[in-house]
XYZ file of N, CA, C and O in Angstrom:
560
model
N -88.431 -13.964 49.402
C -89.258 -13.102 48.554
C -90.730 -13.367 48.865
O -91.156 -14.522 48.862
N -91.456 -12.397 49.113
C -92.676 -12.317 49.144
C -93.778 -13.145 48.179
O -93.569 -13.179 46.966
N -94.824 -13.735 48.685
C -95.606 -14.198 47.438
C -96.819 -13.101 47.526
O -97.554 -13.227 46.546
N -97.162 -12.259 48.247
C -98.054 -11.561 48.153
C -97.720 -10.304 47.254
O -96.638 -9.776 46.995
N -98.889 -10.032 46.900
C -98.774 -8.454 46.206
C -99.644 -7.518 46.740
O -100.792 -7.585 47.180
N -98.417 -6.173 46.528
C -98.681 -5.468 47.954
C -99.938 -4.551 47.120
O -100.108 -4.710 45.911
N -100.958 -3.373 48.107
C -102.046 -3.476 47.678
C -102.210 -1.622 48.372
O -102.144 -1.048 49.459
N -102.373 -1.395 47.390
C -101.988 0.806 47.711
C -103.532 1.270 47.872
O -104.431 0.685 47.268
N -103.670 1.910 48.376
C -104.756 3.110 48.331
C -104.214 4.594 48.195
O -103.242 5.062 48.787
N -105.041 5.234 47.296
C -104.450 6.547 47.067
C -106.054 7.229 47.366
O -107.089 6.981 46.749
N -105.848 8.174 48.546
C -106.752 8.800 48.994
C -106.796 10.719 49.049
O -105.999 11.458 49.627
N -107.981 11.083 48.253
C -107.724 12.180 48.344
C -109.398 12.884 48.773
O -110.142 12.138 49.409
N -109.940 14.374 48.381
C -111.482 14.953 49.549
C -112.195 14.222 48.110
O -112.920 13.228 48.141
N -111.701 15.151 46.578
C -113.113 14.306 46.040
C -112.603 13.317 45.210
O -113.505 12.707 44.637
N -111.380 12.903 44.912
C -111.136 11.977 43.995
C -110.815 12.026 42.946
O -110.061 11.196 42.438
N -111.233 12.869 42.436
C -111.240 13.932 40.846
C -110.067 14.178 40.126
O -109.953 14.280 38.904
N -109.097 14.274 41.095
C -107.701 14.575 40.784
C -106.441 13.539 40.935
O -106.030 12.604 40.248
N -105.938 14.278 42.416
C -104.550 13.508 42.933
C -104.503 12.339 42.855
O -103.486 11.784 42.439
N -105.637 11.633 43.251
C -105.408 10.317 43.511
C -106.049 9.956 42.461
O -106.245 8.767 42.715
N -106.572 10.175 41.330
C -106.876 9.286 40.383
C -105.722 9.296 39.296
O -105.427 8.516 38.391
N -105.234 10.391 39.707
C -103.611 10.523 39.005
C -102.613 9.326 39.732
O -101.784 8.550 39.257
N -102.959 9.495 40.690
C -101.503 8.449 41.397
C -102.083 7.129 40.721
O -101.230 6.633 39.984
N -103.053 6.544 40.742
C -103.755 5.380 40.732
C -103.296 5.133 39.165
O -102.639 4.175 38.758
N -103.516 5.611 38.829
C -103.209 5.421 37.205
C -101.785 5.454 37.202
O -101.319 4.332 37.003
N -101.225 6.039 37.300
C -99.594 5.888 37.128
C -99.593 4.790 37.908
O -100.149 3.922 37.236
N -99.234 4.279 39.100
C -99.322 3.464 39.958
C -99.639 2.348 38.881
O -98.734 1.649 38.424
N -100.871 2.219 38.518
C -101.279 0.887 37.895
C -100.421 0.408 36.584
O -100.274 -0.682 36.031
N -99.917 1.745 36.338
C -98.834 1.961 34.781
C -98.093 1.594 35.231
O -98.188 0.379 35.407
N -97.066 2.131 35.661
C -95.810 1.674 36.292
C -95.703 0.568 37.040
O -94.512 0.265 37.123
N -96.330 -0.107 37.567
C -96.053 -1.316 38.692
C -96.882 -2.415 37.465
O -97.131 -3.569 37.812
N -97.231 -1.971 36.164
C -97.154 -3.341 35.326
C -98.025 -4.875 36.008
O -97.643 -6.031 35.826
N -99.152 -4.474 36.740
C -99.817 -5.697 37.707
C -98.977 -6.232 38.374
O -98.963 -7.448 38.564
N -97.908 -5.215 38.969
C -97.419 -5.934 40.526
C -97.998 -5.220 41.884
O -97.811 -5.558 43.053
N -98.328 -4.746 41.658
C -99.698 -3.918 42.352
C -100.738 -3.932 42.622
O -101.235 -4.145 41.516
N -101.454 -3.874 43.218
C -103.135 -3.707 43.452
C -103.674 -2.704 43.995
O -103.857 -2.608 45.208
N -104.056 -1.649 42.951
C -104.115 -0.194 43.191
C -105.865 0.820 43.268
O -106.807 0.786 42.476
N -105.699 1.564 44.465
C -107.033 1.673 45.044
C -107.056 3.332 44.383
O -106.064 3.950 43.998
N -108.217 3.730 44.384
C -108.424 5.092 44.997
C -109.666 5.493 45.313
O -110.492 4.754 44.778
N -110.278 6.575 46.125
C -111.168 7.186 47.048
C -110.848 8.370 47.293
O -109.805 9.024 47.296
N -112.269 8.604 47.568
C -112.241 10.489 47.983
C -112.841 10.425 49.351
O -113.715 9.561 49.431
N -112.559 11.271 50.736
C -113.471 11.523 51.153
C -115.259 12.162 50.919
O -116.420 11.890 51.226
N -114.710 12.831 50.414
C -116.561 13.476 49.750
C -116.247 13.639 47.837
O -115.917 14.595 47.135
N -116.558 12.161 47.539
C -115.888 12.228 46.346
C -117.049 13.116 44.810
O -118.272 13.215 44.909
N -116.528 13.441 44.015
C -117.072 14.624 43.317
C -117.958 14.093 42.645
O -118.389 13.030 43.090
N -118.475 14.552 41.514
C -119.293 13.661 40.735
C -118.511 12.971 39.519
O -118.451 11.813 39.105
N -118.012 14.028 39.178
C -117.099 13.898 38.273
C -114.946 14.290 38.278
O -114.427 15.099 39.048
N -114.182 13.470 37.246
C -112.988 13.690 37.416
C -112.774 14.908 36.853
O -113.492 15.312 35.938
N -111.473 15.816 37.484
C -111.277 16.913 37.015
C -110.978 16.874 35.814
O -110.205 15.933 35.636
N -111.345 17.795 34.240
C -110.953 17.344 32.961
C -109.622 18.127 32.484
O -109.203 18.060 31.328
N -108.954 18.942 33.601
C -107.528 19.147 33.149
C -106.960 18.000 33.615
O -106.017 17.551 32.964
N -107.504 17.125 35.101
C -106.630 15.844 35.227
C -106.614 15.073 33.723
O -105.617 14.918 33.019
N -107.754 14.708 33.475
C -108.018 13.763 32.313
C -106.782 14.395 31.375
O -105.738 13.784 31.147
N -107.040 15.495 30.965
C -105.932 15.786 29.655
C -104.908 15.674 30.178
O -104.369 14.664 29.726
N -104.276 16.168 30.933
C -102.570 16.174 31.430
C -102.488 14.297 31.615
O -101.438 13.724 31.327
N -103.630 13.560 32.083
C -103.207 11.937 32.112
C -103.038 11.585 30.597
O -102.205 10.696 30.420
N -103.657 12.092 29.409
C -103.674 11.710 27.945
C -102.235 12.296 27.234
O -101.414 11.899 26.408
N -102.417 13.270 27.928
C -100.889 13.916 27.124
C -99.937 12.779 27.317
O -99.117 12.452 26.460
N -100.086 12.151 28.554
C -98.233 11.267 28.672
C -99.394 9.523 28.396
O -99.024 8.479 28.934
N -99.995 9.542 27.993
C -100.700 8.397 27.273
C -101.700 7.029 27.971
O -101.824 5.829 27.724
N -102.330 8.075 29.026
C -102.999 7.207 30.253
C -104.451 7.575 30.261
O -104.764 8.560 30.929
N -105.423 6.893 29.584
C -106.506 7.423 29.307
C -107.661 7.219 30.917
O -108.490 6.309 30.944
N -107.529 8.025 31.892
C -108.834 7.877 32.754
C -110.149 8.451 32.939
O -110.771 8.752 33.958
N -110.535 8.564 31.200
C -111.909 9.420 31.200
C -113.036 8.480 31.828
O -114.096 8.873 32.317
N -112.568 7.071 31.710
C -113.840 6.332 32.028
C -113.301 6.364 33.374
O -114.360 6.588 33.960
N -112.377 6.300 34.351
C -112.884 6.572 35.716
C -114.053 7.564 36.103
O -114.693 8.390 35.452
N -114.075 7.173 37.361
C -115.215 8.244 38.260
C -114.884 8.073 39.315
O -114.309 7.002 39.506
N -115.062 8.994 40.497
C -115.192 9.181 41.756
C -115.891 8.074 42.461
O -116.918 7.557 42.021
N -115.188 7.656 43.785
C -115.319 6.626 44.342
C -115.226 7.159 45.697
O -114.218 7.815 45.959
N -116.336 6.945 46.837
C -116.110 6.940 48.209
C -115.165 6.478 48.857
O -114.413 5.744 48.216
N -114.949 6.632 49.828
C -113.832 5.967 51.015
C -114.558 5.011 51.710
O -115.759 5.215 51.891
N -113.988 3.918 52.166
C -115.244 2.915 52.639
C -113.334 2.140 53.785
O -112.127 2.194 53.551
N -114.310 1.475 55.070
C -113.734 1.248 55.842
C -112.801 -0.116 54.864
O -111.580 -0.270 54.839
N -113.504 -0.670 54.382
C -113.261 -1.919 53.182
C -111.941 -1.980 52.725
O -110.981 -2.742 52.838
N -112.351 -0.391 51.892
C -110.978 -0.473 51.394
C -109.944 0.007 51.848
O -108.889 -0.446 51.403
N -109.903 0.875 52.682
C -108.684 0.820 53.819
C -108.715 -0.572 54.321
O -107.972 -1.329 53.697
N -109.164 -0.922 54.967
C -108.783 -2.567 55.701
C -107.483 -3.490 54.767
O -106.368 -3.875 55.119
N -108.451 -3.645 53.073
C -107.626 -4.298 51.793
C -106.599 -4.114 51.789
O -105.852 -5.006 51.385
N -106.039 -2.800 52.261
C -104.483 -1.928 51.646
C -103.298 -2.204 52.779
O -103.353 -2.141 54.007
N -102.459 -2.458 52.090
C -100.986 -2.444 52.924
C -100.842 -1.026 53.252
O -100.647 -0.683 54.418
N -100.950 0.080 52.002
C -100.304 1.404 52.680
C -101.416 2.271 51.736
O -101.730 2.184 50.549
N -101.915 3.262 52.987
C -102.739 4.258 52.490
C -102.118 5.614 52.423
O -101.627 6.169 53.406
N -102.170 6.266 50.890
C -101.659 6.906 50.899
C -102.278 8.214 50.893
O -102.930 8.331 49.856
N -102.363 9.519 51.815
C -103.424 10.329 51.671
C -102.879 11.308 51.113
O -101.652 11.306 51.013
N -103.902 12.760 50.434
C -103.587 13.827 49.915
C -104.505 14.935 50.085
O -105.130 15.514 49.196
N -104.515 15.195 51.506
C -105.283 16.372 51.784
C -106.450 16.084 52.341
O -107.294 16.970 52.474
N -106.682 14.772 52.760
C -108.149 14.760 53.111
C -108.087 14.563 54.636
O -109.155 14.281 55.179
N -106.782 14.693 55.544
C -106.696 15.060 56.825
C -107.038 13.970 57.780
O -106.552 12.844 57.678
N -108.018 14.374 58.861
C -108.378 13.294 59.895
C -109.603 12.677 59.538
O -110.238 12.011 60.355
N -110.129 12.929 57.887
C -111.139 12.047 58.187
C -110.963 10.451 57.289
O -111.842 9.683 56.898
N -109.406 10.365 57.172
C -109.103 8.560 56.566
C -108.963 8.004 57.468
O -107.937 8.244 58.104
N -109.795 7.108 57.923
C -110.004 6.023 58.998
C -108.435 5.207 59.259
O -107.573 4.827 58.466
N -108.532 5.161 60.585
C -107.383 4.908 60.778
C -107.082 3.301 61.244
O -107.905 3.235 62.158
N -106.534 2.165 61.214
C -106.522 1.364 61.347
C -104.961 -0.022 61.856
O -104.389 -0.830 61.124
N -104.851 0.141 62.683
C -103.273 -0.305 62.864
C -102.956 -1.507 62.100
O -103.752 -2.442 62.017
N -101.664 -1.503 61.469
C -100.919 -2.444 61.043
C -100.319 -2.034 59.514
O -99.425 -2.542 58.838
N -101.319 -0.754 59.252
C -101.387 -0.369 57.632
C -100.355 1.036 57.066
O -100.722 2.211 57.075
N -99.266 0.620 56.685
C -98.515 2.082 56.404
C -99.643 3.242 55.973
O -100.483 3.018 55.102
N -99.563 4.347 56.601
C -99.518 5.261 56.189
C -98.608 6.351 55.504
O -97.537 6.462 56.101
N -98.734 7.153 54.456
C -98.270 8.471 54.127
C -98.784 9.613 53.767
O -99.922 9.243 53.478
N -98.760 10.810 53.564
C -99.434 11.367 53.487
C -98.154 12.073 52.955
O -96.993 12.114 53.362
N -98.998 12.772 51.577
C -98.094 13.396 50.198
C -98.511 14.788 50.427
O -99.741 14.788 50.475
N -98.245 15.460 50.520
C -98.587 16.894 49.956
C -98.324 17.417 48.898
O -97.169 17.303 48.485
N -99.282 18.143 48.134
C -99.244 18.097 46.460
C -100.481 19.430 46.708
O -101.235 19.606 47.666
N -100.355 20.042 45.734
C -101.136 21.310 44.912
C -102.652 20.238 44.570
O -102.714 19.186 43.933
N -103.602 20.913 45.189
C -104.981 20.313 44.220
C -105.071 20.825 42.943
O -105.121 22.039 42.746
N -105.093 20.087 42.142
C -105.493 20.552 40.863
C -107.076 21.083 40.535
O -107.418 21.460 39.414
N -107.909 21.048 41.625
C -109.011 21.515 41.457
C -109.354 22.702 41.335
O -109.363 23.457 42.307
N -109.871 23.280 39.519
C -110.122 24.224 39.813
C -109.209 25.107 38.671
O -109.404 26.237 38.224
N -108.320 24.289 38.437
C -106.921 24.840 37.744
C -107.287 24.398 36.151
O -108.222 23.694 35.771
N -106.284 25.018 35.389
C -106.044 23.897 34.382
C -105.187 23.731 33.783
O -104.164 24.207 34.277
N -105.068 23.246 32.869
C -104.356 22.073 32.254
C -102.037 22.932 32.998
O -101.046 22.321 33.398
N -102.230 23.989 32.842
C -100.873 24.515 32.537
C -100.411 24.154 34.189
O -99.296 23.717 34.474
N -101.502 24.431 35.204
C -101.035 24.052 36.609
C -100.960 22.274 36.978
O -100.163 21.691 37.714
N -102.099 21.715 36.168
C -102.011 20.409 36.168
C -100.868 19.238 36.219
O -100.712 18.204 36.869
N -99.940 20.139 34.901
C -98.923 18.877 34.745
C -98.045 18.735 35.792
O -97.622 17.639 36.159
N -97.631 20.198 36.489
C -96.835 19.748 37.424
C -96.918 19.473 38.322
O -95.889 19.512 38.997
N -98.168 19.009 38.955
C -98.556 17.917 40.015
C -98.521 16.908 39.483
O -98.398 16.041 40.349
N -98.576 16.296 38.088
C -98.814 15.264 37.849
C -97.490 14.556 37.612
O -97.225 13.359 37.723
N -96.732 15.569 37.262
C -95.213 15.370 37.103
C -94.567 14.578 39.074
O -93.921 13.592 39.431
N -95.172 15.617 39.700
C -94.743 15.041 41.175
C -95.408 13.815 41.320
O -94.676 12.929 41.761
N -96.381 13.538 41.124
C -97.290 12.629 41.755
C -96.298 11.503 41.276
O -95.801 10.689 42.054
N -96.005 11.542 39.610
C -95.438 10.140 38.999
C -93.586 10.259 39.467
O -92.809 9.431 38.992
N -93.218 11.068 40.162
C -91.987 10.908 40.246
C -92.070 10.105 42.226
O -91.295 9.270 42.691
N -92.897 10.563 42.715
C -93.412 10.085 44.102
C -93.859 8.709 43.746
O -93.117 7.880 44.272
N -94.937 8.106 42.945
C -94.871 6.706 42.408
C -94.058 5.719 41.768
O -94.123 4.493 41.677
N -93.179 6.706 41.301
C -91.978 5.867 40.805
C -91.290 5.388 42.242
O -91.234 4.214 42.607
N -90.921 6.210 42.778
C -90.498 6.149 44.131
C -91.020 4.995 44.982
O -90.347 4.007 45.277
N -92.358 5.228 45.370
C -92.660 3.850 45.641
C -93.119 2.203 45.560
O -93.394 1.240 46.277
N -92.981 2.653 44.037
C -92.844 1.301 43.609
C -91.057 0.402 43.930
O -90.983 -0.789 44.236
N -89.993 1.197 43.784
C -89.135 0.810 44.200
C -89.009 0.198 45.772
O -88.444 -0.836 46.127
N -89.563 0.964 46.400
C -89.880 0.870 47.903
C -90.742 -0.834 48.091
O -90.454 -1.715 48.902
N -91.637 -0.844 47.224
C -92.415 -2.269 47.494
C -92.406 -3.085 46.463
O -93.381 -3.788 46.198
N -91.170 -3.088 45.677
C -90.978 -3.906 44.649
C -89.737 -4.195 44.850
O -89.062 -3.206 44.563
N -88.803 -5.455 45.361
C -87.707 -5.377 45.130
C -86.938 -5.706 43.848
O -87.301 -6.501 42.981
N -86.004 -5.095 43.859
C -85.137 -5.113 42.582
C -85.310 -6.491 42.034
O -85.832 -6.861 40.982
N -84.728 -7.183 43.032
C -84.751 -8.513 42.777
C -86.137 -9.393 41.639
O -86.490 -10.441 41.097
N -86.312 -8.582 41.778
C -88.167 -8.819 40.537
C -87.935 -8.640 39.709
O -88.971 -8.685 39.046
N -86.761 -8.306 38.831
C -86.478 -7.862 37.890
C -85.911 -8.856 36.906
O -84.835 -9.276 37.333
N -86.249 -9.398 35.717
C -85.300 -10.283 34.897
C -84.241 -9.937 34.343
O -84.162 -8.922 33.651
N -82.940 -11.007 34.647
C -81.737 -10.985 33.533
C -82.098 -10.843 32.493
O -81.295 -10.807 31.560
């Protein structure tokens, strides 16, 4: 069994959305077995506020996030970067899983188009938390 804990980036263009959605579930669900990133390529000023509500409805408050750049840094930090639309410009770096999700931007939308990306995003995080958590972590 591993003593390290594995360490995600969720990357999306401004941040606002997808990946501040994954990041938050991510940080929910993996209960600090995780170490969970996110970044925008050209990140916005602000988070989208149908993200914010559709994250409050299921009880995940990220009004105090904000948009965060992409920095070589924090790709380097991460075991697996996970992207969402922001293409060839996430620096690429060998040794580091990549994936790349495809998902609806919620930018722009609201709240009624919102949930069901957010619905994917947390059924895709559930997913990989299983993937980098083994069962075996689990108490009798």
């Amino acid at each position: 069994m591993s003593e390290t804990t594995p360490e995600v980036l969720f990357v999306c263009i401004h941040n606002a959305g997808r990946s501040q959605m994954a990041a938050a579930l991510l940080d929910y669900h993996a209960a600090g077995r995780v170490v969970v990133r996110s970044a925008g390529s050209q990140p916005a000023n602000e988070l989208n506020p149908a993200v914010v509500e559709a994250m409050a409805e299921i009880g995940l408050d990220i009004s105090k996030e904000f948009p965060k750049p992409l920095t070589d840094d924090a790709v380097k930090a991460s075991d697996v970067v996970i992207t969402m639309g922001c293409g060839d410009e996430c620096p690429y770096f060998p040794g580091k899983t990549y994936l790349d999700w495809k998902l609806d931007d919620p930018a722009g939308h609201g709240i009624d188009a919102v949930r069901p990306i957010r619905d994917e995003i947390d059924a895709r995080v559930r997913a990989l938390i299983a993937e980098l958590i083994p069962a075996t972590d689990t108490v009798s």
